[in-house]
Short mmCIF file of C-alpha atoms in Angstrom, two decimals:
data_model
loop_
_atom_site.label_atom_id
_atom_site.label_comp_id
_atom_site.label_asym_id
_atom_site.label_seq_id
_atom_site.Cartn_x
_atom_site.Cartn_y
_atom_site.Cartn_z
CA MET A 8 10.73 9.00 -1.05
CA ALA A 9 12.18 5.58 -1.71
CA TYR A 10 15.72 4.63 -0.53
CA ARG A 11 17.91 2.49 -2.13
CA THR A 12 20.06 0.41 0.47
CA ASP A 13 22.84 -2.11 -0.82
CA ALA A 14 21.73 -5.32 0.21
CA LEU A 15 25.19 -6.72 1.20
CA PHE A 16 23.21 -10.12 2.51
CA ARG A 17 22.49 -10.65 -1.78
CA ASP A 18 26.35 -10.96 -2.11
CA ASP A 19 26.57 -13.53 0.73
CA VAL A 20 23.94 -14.19 2.91
CA TYR A 21 26.59 -14.83 5.64
CA LEU A 22 27.84 -12.01 6.89
CA ARG A 23 26.94 -11.24 10.64
CA THR A 24 28.32 -7.96 10.63
CA ALA A 25 28.84 -4.92 8.44
CA ASP A 26 29.98 -0.81 9.13
CA ALA A 27 26.95 1.54 8.08
CA VAL A 28 26.05 4.94 7.75
CA VAL A 29 22.14 6.26 8.44
CA VAL A 30 21.23 7.88 5.40
CA ALA A 31 17.42 8.47 6.94
CA VAL A 32 15.03 8.31 9.82
CA ASN A 33 11.83 8.08 8.75
CA ASP A 34 8.21 9.93 10.33
CA ARG A 35 7.97 6.41 11.94
CA GLY A 36 11.63 5.78 13.85
CA GLY A 37 12.23 3.77 10.33
CA ILE A 38 15.72 3.65 10.19
CA ILE A 39 17.48 3.45 6.65
CA LEU A 40 20.91 2.55 6.17
CA ASP A 41 23.49 3.14 2.83
CA ARG A 42 24.06 -0.30 3.69
CA THR A 43 22.77 -3.53 5.15
CA ILE A 44 23.47 -7.54 6.37
CA PHE A 45 19.61 -7.73 7.07
CA TYR A 46 16.93 -8.85 5.27
CA ALA A 47 13.65 -7.10 5.04
CA THR A 48 10.00 -9.43 4.93
CA SER A 49 8.95 -11.08 1.58
CA GLY A 50 8.71 -14.01 0.49
CA GLY A 51 6.73 -16.00 2.93
CA GLN A 52 10.10 -15.15 5.40
CA PRO A 53 9.95 -12.77 8.04
CA GLY A 54 12.60 -9.88 8.18
CA ASP A 55 15.82 -10.14 10.35
CA THR A 56 16.36 -9.03 13.26
CA GLY A 57 19.41 -7.76 15.37
CA THR A 58 21.27 -4.01 16.67
CA LEU A 59 22.57 -1.72 15.33
CA GLU A 60 25.74 -0.12 18.16
CA ARG A 61 26.47 3.35 17.94
CA ALA A 62 29.77 5.38 18.21
CA ASP A 63 29.75 5.34 21.72
CA GLY A 64 28.96 1.34 21.92
CA SER A 65 24.76 2.22 23.23
CA LEU A 66 22.75 -0.39 20.83
CA ILE A 67 19.86 0.34 19.07
CA ALA A 68 17.73 -3.03 18.74
CA VAL A 69 16.03 -3.68 15.55
CA ALA A 70 12.75 -5.41 16.49
CA ALA A 71 12.39 -6.23 12.33
CA THR A 72 12.76 -5.05 9.17
CA ILE A 73 10.76 -3.59 6.07
CA THR A 74 10.80 -3.03 3.08
CA GLY A 75 9.27 0.48 2.13
CA GLU A 76 8.49 1.86 -1.74
CA THR A 77 10.56 -0.45 -2.77
CA LYS A 78 12.40 -3.92 -2.81
CA ASP A 79 15.66 -1.36 -2.35
CA ASP A 80 13.72 0.18 -0.12
CA ILE A 81 15.06 -1.34 3.44
CA ILE A 82 13.64 0.25 6.15
CA HIS A 83 15.09 -0.64 9.87
CA VAL A 84 12.74 -0.40 12.93
CA PRO A 85 13.10 -0.19 16.09
CA PRO A 86 11.49 -0.64 19.18
CA PRO A 87 8.55 1.38 20.36
CA GLU A 88 9.73 4.68 22.18
CA GLN A 89 13.53 3.05 21.98
CA ALA A 90 16.26 6.14 20.53
CA VAL A 91 17.01 6.44 16.63
CA PRO A 92 20.42 7.49 15.55
CA GLU A 93 20.54 11.35 13.57
CA VAL A 94 20.99 11.26 10.15
CA GLY A 95 24.83 10.51 9.05
CA GLU A 96 26.50 8.60 12.14
CA PRO A 97 28.18 5.70 10.97
CA VAL A 98 26.72 2.46 13.47
CA LYS A 99 27.84 -1.09 13.05
CA LEU A 100 25.37 -3.34 12.49
CA ALA A 101 25.38 -7.08 14.06
CA LEU A 102 22.15 -9.71 13.17
CA ASP A 103 20.83 -12.20 15.81
CA TRP A 104 22.91 -15.35 13.47
CA GLU A 105 21.05 -17.87 15.87
CA ARG A 106 17.78 -16.85 14.14
CA ARG A 107 18.71 -15.67 10.86
CA HIS A 108 20.65 -19.36 10.03
CA LEU A 109 17.47 -21.19 11.55
CA LEU A 110 15.15 -19.18 8.68
CA MET A 111 18.18 -19.82 6.05
CA ARG A 112 17.56 -23.35 7.17
CA MET A 113 14.16 -23.58 6.73
CA HIS A 114 13.46 -21.75 3.26
CA THR A 115 15.88 -24.22 2.49
CA ALA A 116 14.46 -26.97 3.50
CA CYS A 117 11.02 -25.18 1.96
CA HIS A 118 12.41 -24.81 -1.69
CA LEU A 119 13.19 -29.08 -1.09
CA LEU A 120 9.34 -29.60 -0.12
CA THR A 121 8.59 -28.16 -3.69
CA VAL A 122 11.25 -30.78 -5.36
CA VAL A 123 9.21 -33.34 -3.70
CA CYS A 124 5.62 -32.46 -4.21
CA PRO A 125 6.11 -30.48 -7.72
CA PHE A 126 2.28 -28.43 -7.49
CA PRO A 127 1.25 -25.26 -7.40
CA ILE A 128 1.65 -24.04 -4.53
CA THR A 129 -0.80 -21.20 -3.29
CA GLY A 130 1.11 -19.82 -0.20
CA ALA A 131 3.79 -20.30 1.66
CA SER A 132 4.97 -18.39 5.25
CA VAL A 133 8.47 -19.33 6.33
CA SER A 134 9.02 -18.96 10.90
CA GLU A 135 11.75 -20.30 12.97
CA ASP A 136 10.80 -23.72 13.52
CA ASP A 137 7.10 -24.27 12.01
CA SER A 138 6.93 -23.52 8.49
CA ARG A 139 4.63 -23.72 5.65
CA ILE A 140 3.64 -24.89 2.20
CA ASP A 141 0.50 -25.33 0.57
CA PHE A 142 -0.18 -26.68 -2.75
CA ASP A 143 -2.87 -26.67 -5.09
CA ILE A 144 -3.01 -31.22 -5.14
CA PRO A 145 -6.24 -32.31 -5.65
CA ASP A 146 -6.03 -35.71 -3.64
CA ALA A 147 -2.79 -36.02 -1.88
CA GLY A 148 -1.98 -39.60 -2.17
CA PHE A 149 1.19 -38.52 0.84
CA THR A 150 2.21 -39.89 4.37
CA ARG A 151 4.24 -37.72 6.19
CA GLU A 152 6.62 -40.57 6.58
CA ASP A 153 6.99 -41.12 2.86
CA VAL A 154 7.50 -36.78 2.05
CA THR A 155 9.93 -36.94 5.22
CA ALA A 156 11.57 -39.59 3.90
CA ARG A 157 12.37 -37.66 0.24
CA LEU A 158 13.61 -34.62 2.28
CA MET A 159 16.00 -36.45 3.86
CA GLU A 160 17.09 -38.11 1.19
CA LEU A 161 17.85 -34.44 -0.23
CA VAL A 162 19.51 -33.15 2.61
CA ARG A 163 21.62 -36.19 3.24
CA ALA A 164 22.88 -35.94 -0.40
CA ASP A 165 24.49 -32.26 0.55
CA GLN A 166 23.62 -31.00 -2.77
CA PRO A 167 24.58 -27.12 -3.66
CA VAL A 168 22.35 -24.18 -3.38
CA PHE A 169 23.28 -21.27 -5.19
CA VAL A 170 22.19 -18.09 -7.17
CA ARG A 171 22.42 -17.68 -10.11
CA LEU A 172 20.83 -14.67 -12.53
CA ILE A 173 18.98 -14.25 -15.86
CA THR A 174 16.73 -12.37 -17.97
CA ASP A 175 13.24 -11.46 -17.90
CA GLU A 176 13.31 -12.97 -21.17
CA GLU A 177 14.75 -16.57 -19.81
CA LEU A 178 12.13 -16.14 -17.91
CA ALA A 179 9.60 -15.52 -20.13
CA ALA A 180 10.48 -18.33 -22.33
CA ASN A 181 10.74 -21.22 -19.35
CA PRO A 182 7.47 -20.09 -17.59
CA GLY A 183 7.87 -23.21 -15.27
CA LEU A 184 10.35 -22.35 -13.15
CA VAL A 185 7.44 -19.98 -11.03
CA LYS A 186 5.72 -22.67 -9.50
CA SER A 187 3.63 -19.95 -7.59
CA LYS A 188 0.52 -19.85 -8.61
CA ASN A 189 -1.06 -16.04 -7.67
CA VAL A 190 2.72 -14.91 -7.37
CA ARG A 191 4.94 -13.56 -10.08
CA PRO A 192 8.82 -12.76 -9.85
CA PRO A 193 8.81 -9.02 -10.36
CA VAL A 194 9.93 -8.20 -13.83
CA GLY A 195 11.63 -5.17 -15.62
CA THR A 196 15.17 -4.98 -13.57
CA GLY A 197 16.67 -7.66 -16.68
CA LYS A 198 18.03 -9.91 -13.98
CA ILE A 199 15.55 -12.74 -11.93
CA ARG A 200 17.05 -14.03 -9.47
CA LEU A 201 17.38 -18.03 -9.21
CA VAL A 202 18.06 -21.09 -6.01
CA CYS A 203 19.31 -23.37 -7.61
CA ILE A 204 19.66 -26.58 -6.20
CA GLY A 205 22.30 -29.56 -7.16
CA GLU A 206 25.20 -29.45 -9.37
CA ASN A 207 23.76 -27.36 -12.42
CA ALA A 208 20.73 -27.05 -10.64
CA SER A 209 19.78 -30.84 -11.79
CA ILE A 210 16.93 -30.99 -8.49
CA ASP A 211 15.88 -27.68 -8.35
CA SER A 212 15.87 -23.82 -9.76
CA GLN A 213 12.93 -21.65 -8.81
CA PRO A 214 12.16 -17.49 -8.50
CA CYS A 215 13.49 -16.05 -4.96
CA GLY A 216 14.73 -13.40 -3.33
CA GLY A 217 15.05 -15.06 0.41
CA THR A 218 18.10 -16.50 2.03
CA HIS A 219 19.31 -20.26 1.55
CA VAL A 220 22.44 -22.25 3.24
CA LYS A 221 25.49 -23.45 0.62
CA SER A 222 24.01 -26.56 0.91
CA THR A 223 21.24 -28.78 1.65
CA GLY A 224 23.11 -31.63 4.12
CA GLU A 225 23.03 -27.59 6.09
CA VAL A 226 19.17 -27.89 6.75
CA GLY A 227 19.95 -31.21 9.60
CA GLU A 228 17.39 -33.44 9.76
CA ILE A 229 13.90 -32.13 9.30
CA HIS A 230 10.07 -33.89 9.05
CA ILE A 231 6.44 -33.19 8.27
CA GLY A 232 4.84 -32.51 11.27
CA LYS A 233 1.03 -32.28 9.33
CA ILE A 234 -0.94 -32.31 6.60
CA GLU A 235 -3.90 -30.44 6.75
CA LYS A 236 -6.90 -30.53 4.03
CA LYS A 237 -7.19 -26.90 3.56
CA GLY A 238 -9.42 -26.72 0.51
CA ARG A 239 -11.14 -29.03 -2.34
CA GLU A 240 -8.58 -28.96 -3.25
CA ASN A 241 -5.34 -27.70 -0.84
CA ARG A 242 -3.46 -28.87 1.26
CA ARG A 243 -0.98 -27.77 3.76
CA PHE A 244 2.27 -29.24 4.80
CA ARG A 245 4.20 -27.85 7.96
CA ILE A 246 7.59 -28.33 8.12
CA ARG A 247 9.45 -28.74 11.86
CA PHE A 248 13.30 -29.04 12.78
CA GLY A 249 14.35 -32.67 14.18
CA PRO A 250 13.27 -36.27 13.64
CA MET A 251 9.49 -37.24 13.15
CA PRO A 252 7.96 -37.77 16.76
CA PRO A 253 6.46 -41.46 17.47
CA ALA A 254 2.90 -41.76 16.19
#
């Protein structure tokens, strides 16, 4: 059975705590709430971790957050052998904020990389310290130093990052908004979520359901750790935090 959880992070990615009520516990111990601040694994971004606090003060760890039958069916996964709450029980949610904020910064950095390298995306994975994007590029012609310099120009410009919604029809009329070569954003709801960068989306605009910081300056210092050849027309760019180490 699919449930619909109110995903509070879609309206405010900076929420660190919230109150919720348990609406179900599935046969594998997954906890479904009426509302949540926990992002579920999707689009190359891992799900959030954190805790659920019960009325008696005891904590239930959330080791992973995943989706069920739909994107709105958000399941909070506790570690094995851990107690789970009762249906109808109120709980207080708390994110592992440090981890989430790293993922927000890194996911935004990935968007910036697609601006610097405007080629079809064949794969991507976001993590707290080393993310990657695979591009369909016959001959890269890029260096780690040049791409890093261009990324840091966008970071230092401290441009706004924001979300706007468009219709399925608007997306169909603007196919260039989709940068992925193999994955199309879900349609049918009438609302496509675009993540935009720059005043009036002057730098970038693409469909994305992940979490991002509110300005490029918040990304902080990043660099390209490696550019790998993964096929005749596939190049993998790895993004890491901090300054580029000496060669």
